Short mmCIF file of C-alpha atoms and ligand atoms in Angstrom, two decimals:
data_model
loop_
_atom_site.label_atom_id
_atom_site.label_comp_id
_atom_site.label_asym_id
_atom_site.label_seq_id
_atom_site.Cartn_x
_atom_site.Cartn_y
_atom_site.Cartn_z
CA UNK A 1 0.00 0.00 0.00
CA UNK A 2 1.65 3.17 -0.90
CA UNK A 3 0.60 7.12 -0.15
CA UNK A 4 2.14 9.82 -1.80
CA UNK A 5 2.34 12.83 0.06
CA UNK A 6 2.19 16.09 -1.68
CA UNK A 7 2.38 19.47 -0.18
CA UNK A 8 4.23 22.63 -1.33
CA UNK A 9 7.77 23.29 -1.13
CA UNK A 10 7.83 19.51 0.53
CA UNK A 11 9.53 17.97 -2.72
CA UNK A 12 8.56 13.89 -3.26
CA UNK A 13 7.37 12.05 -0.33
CA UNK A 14 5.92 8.65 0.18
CA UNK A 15 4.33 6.06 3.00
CA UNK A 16 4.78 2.85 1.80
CA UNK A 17 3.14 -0.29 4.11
CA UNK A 18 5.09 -3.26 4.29
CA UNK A 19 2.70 -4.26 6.71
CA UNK A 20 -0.25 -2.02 7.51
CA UNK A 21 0.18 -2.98 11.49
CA UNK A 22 3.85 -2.60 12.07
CA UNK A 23 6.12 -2.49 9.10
CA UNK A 24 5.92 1.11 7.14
CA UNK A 25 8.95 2.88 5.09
CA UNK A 26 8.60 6.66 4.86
CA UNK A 27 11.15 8.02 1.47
CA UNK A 28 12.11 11.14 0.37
CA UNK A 29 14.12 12.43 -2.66
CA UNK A 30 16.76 14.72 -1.96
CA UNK A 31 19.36 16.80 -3.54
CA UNK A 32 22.83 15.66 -2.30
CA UNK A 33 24.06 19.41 -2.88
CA UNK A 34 21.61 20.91 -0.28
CA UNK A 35 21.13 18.31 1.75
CA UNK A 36 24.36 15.73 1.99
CA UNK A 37 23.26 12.51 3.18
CA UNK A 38 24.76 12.70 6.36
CA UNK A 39 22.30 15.52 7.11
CA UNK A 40 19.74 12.56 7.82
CA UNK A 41 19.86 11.79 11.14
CA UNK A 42 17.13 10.22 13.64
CA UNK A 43 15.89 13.36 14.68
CA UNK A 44 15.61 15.34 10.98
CA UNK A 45 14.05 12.13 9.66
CA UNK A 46 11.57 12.22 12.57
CA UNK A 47 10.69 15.51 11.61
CA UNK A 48 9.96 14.63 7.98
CA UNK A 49 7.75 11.90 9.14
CA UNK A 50 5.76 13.70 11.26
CA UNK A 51 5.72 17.04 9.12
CA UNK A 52 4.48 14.61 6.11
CA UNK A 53 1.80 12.20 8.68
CA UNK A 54 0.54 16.11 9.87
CA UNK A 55 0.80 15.09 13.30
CA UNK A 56 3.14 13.40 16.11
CA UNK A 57 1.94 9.51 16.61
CA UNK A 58 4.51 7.13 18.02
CA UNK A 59 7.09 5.10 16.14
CA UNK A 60 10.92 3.47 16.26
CA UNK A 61 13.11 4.45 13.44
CA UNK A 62 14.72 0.88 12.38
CA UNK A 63 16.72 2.29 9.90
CA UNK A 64 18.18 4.98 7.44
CA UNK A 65 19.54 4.53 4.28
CA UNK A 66 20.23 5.97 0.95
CA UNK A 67 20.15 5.39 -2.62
CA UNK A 68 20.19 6.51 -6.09
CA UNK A 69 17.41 6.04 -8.83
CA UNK A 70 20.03 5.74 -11.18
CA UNK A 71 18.83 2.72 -13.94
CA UNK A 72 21.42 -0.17 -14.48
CA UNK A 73 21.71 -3.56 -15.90
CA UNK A 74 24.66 -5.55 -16.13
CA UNK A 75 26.29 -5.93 -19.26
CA UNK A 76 26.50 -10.23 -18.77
CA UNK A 77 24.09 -11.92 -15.94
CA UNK A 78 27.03 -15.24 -16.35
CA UNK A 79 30.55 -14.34 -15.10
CA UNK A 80 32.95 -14.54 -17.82
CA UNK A 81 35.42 -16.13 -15.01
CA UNK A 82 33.54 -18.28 -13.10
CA UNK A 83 30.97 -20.05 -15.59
CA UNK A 84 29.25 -21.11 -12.55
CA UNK A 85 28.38 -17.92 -11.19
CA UNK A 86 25.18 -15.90 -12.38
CA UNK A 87 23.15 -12.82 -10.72
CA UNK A 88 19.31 -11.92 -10.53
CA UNK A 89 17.06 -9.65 -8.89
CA UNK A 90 18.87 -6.12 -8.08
CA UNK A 91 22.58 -7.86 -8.39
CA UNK A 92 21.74 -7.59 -12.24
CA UNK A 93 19.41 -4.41 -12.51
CA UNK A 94 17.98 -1.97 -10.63
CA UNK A 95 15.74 0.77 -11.16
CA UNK A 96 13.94 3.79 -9.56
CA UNK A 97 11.22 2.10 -7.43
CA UNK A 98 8.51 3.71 -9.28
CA UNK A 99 6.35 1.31 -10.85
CA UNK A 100 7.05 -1.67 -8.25
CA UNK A 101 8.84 -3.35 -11.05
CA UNK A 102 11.84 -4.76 -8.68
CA UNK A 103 10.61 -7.48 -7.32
CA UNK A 104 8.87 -9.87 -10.36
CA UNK A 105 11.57 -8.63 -12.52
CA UNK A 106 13.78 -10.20 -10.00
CA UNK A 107 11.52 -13.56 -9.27
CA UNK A 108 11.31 -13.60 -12.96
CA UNK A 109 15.17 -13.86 -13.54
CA UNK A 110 15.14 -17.04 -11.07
CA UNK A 111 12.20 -18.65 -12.70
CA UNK A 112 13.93 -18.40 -15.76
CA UNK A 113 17.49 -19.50 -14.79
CA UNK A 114 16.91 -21.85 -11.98
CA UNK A 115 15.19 -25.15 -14.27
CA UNK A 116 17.82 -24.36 -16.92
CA UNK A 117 20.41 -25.17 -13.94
CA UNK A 118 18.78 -28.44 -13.37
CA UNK A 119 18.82 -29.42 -16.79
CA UNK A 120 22.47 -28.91 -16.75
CA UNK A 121 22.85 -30.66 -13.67
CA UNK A 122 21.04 -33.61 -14.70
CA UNK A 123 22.58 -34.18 -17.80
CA UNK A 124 19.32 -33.60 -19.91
CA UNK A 125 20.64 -29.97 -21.43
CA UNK A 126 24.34 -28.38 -22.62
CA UNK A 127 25.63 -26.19 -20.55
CA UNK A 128 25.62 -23.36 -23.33
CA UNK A 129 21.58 -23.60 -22.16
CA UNK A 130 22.63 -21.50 -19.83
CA UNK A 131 23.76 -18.70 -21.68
CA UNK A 132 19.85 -17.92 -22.48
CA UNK A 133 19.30 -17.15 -19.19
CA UNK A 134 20.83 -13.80 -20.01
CA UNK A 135 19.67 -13.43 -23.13
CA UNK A 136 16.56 -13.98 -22.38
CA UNK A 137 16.56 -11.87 -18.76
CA UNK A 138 18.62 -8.49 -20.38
CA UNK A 139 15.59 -7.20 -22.54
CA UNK A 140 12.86 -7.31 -19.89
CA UNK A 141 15.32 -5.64 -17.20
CA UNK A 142 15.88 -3.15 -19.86
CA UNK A 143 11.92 -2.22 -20.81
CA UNK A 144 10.87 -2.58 -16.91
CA UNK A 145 13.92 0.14 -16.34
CA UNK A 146 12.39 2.29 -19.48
CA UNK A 147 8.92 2.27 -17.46
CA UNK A 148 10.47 2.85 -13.84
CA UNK A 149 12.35 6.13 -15.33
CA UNK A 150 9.30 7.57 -17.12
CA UNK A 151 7.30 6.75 -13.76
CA UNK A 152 10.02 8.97 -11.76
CA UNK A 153 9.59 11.56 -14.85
CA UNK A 154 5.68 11.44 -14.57
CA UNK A 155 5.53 11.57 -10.58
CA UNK A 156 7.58 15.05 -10.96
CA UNK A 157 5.61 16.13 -14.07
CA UNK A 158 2.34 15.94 -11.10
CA UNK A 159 4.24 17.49 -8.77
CA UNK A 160 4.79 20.23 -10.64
CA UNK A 161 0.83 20.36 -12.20
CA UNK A 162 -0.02 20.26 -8.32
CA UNK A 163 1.96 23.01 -7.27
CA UNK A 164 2.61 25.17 -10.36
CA UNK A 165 5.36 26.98 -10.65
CA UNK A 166 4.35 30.12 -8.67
CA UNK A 167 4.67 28.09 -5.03
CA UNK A 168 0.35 27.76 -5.14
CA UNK A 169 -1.09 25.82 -2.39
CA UNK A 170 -2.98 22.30 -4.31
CA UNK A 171 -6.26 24.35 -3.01
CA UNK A 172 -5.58 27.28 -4.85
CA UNK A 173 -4.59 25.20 -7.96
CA UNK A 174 -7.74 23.30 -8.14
CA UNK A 175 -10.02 26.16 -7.41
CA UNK A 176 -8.75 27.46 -10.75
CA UNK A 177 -10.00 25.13 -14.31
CA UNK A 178 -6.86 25.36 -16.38
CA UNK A 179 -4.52 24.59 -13.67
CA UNK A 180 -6.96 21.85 -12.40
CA UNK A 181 -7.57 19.74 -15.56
CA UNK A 182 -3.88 20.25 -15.92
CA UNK A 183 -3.58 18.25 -12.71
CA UNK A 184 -6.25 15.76 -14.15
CA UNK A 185 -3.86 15.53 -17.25
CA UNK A 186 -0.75 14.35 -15.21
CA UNK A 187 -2.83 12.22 -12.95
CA UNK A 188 -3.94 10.38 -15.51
CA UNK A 189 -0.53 10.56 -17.92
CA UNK A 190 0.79 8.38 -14.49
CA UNK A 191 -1.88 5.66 -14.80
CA UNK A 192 1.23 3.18 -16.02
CA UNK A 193 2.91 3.56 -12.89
CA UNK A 194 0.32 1.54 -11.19
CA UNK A 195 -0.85 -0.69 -13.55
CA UNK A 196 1.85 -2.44 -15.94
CA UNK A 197 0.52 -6.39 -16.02
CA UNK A 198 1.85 -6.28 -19.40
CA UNK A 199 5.49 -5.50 -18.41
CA UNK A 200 4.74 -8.08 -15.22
CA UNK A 201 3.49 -11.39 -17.33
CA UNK A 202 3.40 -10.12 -20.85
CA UNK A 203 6.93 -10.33 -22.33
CA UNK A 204 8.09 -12.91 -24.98
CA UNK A 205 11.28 -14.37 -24.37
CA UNK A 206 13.31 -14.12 -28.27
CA UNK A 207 10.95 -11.36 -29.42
CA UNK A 208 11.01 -7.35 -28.92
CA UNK A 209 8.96 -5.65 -27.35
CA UNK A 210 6.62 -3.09 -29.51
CA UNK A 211 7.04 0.02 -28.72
CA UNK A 212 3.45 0.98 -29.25
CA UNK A 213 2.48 -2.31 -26.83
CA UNK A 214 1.28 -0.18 -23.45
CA UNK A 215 2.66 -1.18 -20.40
CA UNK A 216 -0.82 -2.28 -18.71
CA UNK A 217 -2.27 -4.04 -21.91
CA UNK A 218 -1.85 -7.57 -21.42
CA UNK A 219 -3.51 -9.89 -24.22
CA UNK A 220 -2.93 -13.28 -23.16
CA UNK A 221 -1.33 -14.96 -26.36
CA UNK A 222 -0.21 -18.41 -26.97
CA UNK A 223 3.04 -18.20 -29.25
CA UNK A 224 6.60 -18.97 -28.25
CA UNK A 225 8.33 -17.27 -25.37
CA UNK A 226 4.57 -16.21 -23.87
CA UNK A 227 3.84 -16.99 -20.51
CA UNK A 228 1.30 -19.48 -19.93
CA UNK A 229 -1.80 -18.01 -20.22
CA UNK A 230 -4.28 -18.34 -17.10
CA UNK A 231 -7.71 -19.55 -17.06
CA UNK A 232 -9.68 -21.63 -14.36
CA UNK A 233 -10.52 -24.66 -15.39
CA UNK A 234 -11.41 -28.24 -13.60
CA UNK A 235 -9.83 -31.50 -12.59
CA UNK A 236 -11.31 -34.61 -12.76
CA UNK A 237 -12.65 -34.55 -9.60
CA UNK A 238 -14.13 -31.43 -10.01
CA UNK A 239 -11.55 -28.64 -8.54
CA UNK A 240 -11.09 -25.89 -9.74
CA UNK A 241 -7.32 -25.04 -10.72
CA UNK A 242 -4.95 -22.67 -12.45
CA UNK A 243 -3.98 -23.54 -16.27
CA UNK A 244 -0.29 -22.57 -14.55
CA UNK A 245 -1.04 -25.04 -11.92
CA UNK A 246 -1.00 -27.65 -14.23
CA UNK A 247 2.68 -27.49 -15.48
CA UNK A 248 5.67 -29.37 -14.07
CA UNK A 249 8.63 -26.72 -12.39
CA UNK A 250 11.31 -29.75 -13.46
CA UNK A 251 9.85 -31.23 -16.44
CA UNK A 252 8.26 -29.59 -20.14
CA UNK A 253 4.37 -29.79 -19.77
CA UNK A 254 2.87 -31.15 -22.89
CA UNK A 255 -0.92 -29.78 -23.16
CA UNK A 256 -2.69 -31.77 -25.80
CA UNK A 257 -6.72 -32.27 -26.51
CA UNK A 258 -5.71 -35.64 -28.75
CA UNK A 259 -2.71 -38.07 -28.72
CA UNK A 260 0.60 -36.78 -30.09
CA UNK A 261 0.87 -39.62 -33.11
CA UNK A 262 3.50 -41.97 -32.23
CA UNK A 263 5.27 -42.01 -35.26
CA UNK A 264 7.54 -45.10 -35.59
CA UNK A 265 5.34 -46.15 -32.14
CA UNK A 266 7.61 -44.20 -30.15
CA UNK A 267 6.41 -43.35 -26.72
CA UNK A 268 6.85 -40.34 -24.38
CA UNK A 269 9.19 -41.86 -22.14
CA UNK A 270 11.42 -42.77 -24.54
CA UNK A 271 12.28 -38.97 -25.27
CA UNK A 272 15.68 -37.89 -23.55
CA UNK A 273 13.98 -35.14 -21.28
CA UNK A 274 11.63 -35.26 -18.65
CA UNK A 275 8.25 -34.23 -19.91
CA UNK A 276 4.29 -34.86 -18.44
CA UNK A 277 1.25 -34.88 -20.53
CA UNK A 278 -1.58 -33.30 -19.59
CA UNK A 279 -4.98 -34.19 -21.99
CA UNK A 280 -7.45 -31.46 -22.16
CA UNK A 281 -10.97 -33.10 -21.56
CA UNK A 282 -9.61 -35.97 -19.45
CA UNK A 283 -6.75 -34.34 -16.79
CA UNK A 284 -8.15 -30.27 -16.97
CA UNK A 285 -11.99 -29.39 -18.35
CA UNK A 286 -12.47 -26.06 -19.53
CA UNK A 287 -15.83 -25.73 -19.98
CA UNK A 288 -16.85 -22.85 -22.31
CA UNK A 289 -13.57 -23.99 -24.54
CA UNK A 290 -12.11 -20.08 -24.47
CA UNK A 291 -8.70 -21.12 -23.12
CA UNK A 292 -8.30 -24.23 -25.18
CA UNK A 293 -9.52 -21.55 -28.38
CA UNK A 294 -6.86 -19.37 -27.00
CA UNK A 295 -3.69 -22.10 -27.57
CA UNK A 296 -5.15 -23.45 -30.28
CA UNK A 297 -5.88 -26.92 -29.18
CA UNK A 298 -9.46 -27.40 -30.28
CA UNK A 299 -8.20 -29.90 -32.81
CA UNK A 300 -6.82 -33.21 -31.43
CA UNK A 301 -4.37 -32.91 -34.14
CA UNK A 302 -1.36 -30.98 -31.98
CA UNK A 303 -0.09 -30.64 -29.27
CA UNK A 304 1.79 -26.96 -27.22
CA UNK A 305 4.88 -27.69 -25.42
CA UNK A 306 5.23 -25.60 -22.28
CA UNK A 307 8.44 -24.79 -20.42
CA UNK A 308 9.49 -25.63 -17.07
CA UNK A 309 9.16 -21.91 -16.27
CA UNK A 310 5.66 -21.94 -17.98
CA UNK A 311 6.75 -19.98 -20.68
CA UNK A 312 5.56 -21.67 -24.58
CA UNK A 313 8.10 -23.00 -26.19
CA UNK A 314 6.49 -23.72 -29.14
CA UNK A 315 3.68 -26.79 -31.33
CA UNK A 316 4.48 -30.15 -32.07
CA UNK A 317 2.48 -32.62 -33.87
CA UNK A 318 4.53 -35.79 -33.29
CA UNK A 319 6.79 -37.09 -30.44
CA UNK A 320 9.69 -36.59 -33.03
CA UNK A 321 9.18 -33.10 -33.90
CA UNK A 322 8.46 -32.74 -29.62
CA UNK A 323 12.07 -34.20 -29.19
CA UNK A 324 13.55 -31.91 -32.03
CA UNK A 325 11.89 -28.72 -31.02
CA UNK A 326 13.18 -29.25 -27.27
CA UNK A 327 16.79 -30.17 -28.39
CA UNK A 328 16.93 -27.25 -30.64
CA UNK A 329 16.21 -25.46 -27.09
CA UNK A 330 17.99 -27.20 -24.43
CA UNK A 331 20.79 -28.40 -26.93
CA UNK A 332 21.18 -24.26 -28.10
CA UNK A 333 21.08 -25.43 -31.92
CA UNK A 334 18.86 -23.02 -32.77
CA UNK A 335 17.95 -20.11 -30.66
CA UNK A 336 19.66 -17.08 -30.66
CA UNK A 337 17.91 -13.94 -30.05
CA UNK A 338 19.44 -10.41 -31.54
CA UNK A 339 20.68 -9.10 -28.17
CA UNK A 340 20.76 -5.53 -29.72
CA UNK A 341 17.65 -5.68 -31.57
CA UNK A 342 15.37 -7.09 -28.63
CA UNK A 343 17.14 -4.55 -26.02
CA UNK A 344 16.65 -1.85 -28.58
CA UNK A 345 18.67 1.79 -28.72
CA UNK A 346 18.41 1.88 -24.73
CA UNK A 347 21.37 -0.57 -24.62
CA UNK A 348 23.68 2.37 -23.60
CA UNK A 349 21.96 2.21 -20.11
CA UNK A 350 23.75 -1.19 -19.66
CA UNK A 351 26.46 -0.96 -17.16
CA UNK A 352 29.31 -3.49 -16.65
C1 FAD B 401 12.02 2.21 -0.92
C2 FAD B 401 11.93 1.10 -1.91
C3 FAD B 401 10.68 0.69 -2.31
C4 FAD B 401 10.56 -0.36 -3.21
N1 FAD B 401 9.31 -0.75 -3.56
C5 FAD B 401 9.17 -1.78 -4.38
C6 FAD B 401 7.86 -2.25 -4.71
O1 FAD B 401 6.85 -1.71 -4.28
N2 FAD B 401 7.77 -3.32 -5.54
C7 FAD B 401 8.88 -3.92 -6.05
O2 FAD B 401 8.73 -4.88 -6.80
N3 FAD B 401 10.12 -3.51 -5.74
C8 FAD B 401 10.29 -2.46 -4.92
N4 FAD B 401 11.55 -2.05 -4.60
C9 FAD B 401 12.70 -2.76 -5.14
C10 FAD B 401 12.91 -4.07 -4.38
O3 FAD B 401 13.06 -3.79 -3.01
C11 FAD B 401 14.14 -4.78 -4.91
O4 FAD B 401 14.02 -4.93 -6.32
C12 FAD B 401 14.28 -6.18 -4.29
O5 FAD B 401 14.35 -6.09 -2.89
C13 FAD B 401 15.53 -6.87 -4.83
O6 FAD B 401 15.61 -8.13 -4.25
P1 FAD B 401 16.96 -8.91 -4.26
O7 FAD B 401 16.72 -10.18 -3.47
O8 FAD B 401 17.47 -9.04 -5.64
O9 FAD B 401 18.02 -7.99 -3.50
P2 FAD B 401 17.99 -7.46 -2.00
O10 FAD B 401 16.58 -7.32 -1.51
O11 FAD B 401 18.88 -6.26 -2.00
O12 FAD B 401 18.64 -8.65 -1.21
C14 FAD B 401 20.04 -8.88 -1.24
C15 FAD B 401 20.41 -9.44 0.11
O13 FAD B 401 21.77 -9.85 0.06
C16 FAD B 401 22.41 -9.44 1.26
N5 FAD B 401 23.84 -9.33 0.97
C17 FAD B 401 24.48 -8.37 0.28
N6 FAD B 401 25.79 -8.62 0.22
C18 FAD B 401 25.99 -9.79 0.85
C19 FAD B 401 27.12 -10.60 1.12
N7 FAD B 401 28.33 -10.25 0.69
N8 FAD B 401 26.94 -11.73 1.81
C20 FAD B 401 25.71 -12.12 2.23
N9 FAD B 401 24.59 -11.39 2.01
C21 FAD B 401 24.73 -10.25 1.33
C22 FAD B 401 21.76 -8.10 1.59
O14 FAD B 401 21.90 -7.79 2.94
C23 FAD B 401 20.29 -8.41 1.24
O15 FAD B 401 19.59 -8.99 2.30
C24 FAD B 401 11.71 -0.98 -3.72
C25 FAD B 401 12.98 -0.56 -3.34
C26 FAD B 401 13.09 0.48 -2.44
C27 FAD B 401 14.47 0.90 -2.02
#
């Protein structure tokens, strides 16, 4: 839960609540020129608080620390020196907080990497598998850092509708029209900074983003690199389940409505990866058929291959073309993204 507090000549403040009962962060932005960041003590940082909450209520400081909203992603997520050694979450990027982007960008950097690590381990993938992780992870830190600067940008732009430029109370500003649907403007010009499901669950892995996709438009679509997409549907026995629920974290999830012909009689166990089949209409109903529309399975004739990470990897029709399709994966024979093309001109924000 997150207030921001706005009041003139009081620069950026906000309340965020970790947990509503005891947990809460209080942040301000500062200028390091006029106010060095030894100038925030316990006592000047209780005054903030209670200047910004309008009134003295009890509380222990836990801690104090600064940082920079400075964008950066790492040039490599894989050490060049120790082949073994990767980073996620902030260790490879991190980005102004606006726009909560931190965390799943983070979570999503493990998800990807940490099934690629067991297929290594296992013997079942080449290690060069896990030189995707990166190329896969890069892009998406780079877009979600694109949004979390133009969020900063857009907070400020309000700010500054709020307050004008003539040091007007927010009540003064709103009494007036022009300088109140100018407020209405940047309001709503910051409606990405709260709602960006499309940079959360909507990115293709091997495919660039489109610049005119908008951050909180996600269209669930079944093609390679999507996510899974969600529906409820039911079990056998009548539960009612996730579509996401129904993949395998250390195995590729085969979704098929028919059987996958066994050409040369070759069955799934005989493949050289672990896989589990799950049959639409016998494991997972889905009663008014929209999902199974969605990933094209209303014909018993093929089947959609699904990651350990739940991200599509792609159709098959046979168990041969299943075993090709995940060794031109696992085995790197085949995929390799344009770095530069699905990071785009912003690469220059890349750090070592
Ligand atoms: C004020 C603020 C608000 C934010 N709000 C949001 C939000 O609403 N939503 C969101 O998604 N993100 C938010 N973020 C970003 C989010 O907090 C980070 O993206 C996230 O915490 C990163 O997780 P991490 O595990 O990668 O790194 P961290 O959370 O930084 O964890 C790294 C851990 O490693 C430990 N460590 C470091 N060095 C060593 C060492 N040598 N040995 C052992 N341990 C070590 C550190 O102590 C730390 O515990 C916010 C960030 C800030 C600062």
């Amino acid at each position: 839960m997150l207030w921001f507090i706005m009041a003139k000549n009081a620069g950026k403040r906000n309340f965020i609540a970790y947990n509503r009962s005891n947990n809460w962060v209080f942040v301000t932005c500062y200028d390091a020129t006029a106010t060095p960041k030894e100038t925030f003590t316990e006592e000047y940082c209780r005054r903030l608080i209670d200047q910004s909450l309008g009134k003295k209520i009890p509380y222990n400081v836990l801690s104090i620390t600064t940082w920079n909203t400075t964008p950066r992603v790492a040039r490599h997520y894989r050490s060049k020196l120790i082949r073994h050694g990767f980073v996620v979450g902030d260790a490879a990027h991190c980005f102004p907080s606006t726009g909560g982007l931190g965390v799943n960008t983070g979570l999503g950097d493990a998800h990807n990497l940490v099934w690629k690590i067991t297929a290594v381990e296992n013997g079942w993938a080449e290690d060069r598998l896990l030189d995707s992780y990166e190329l896969e992870r890069i892009p998406i830190a780079v877009e979600n850092s694109r949004q979390s600067r133009l969020n900063e940008k857009k907070v400020h732009e309000l700010s500054r509708a709020a307050f004008g430029d003539n040091g007007q109370s927010l009540e003064e500003r709103m009494q007036d029209p022009k300088a109140r649907s100018e407020i209405q403007l940047a309001l709503m010009d910051n409606y990405n900074h709260f709602d960006s499901l499309d940079l959360q669950i909507g990115y293709v892995y091997g495919k660039a983003r489109s610049p005119h996709r908008r951050a909180g438009h996600y269209i669930p679509e079944c093609i390679p690199g999507t996510r899974l997409p969600h529906a409820w549907v039911y079990t056998a026995d009548g539960r009612t389940i996730s579509t996401l629920d129904v993949t395998d974290y250390s195995a590729f999830t085969i979704l098929l409505s028919g059987s996958l012909q066994r050409d040369n009689r070759r069955p799934l166990d005989d493949v050289s990866f672990p896989a589990k089949e799950v049959y639409l209409g016998k494991d997972i109903i889905d009663k008014d058929g929209a999902w199974t529309r969605l990933m094209g399975l209303e014909r018993a004739s093929s089947a959609v291959v699904i990651r350990p990470d739940q991200h599509v990897l792609g159709r098959v029709t046979t168990i041969d073309e299943l075993q090709n399709l995940v060794n031109s994966f696992v085995l790197c024979s085949s995929y390799v993204p344009d770095h530069e093309k699905l990071c785009g001109t912003d690469l220059q924000i890349l750090a070592e």
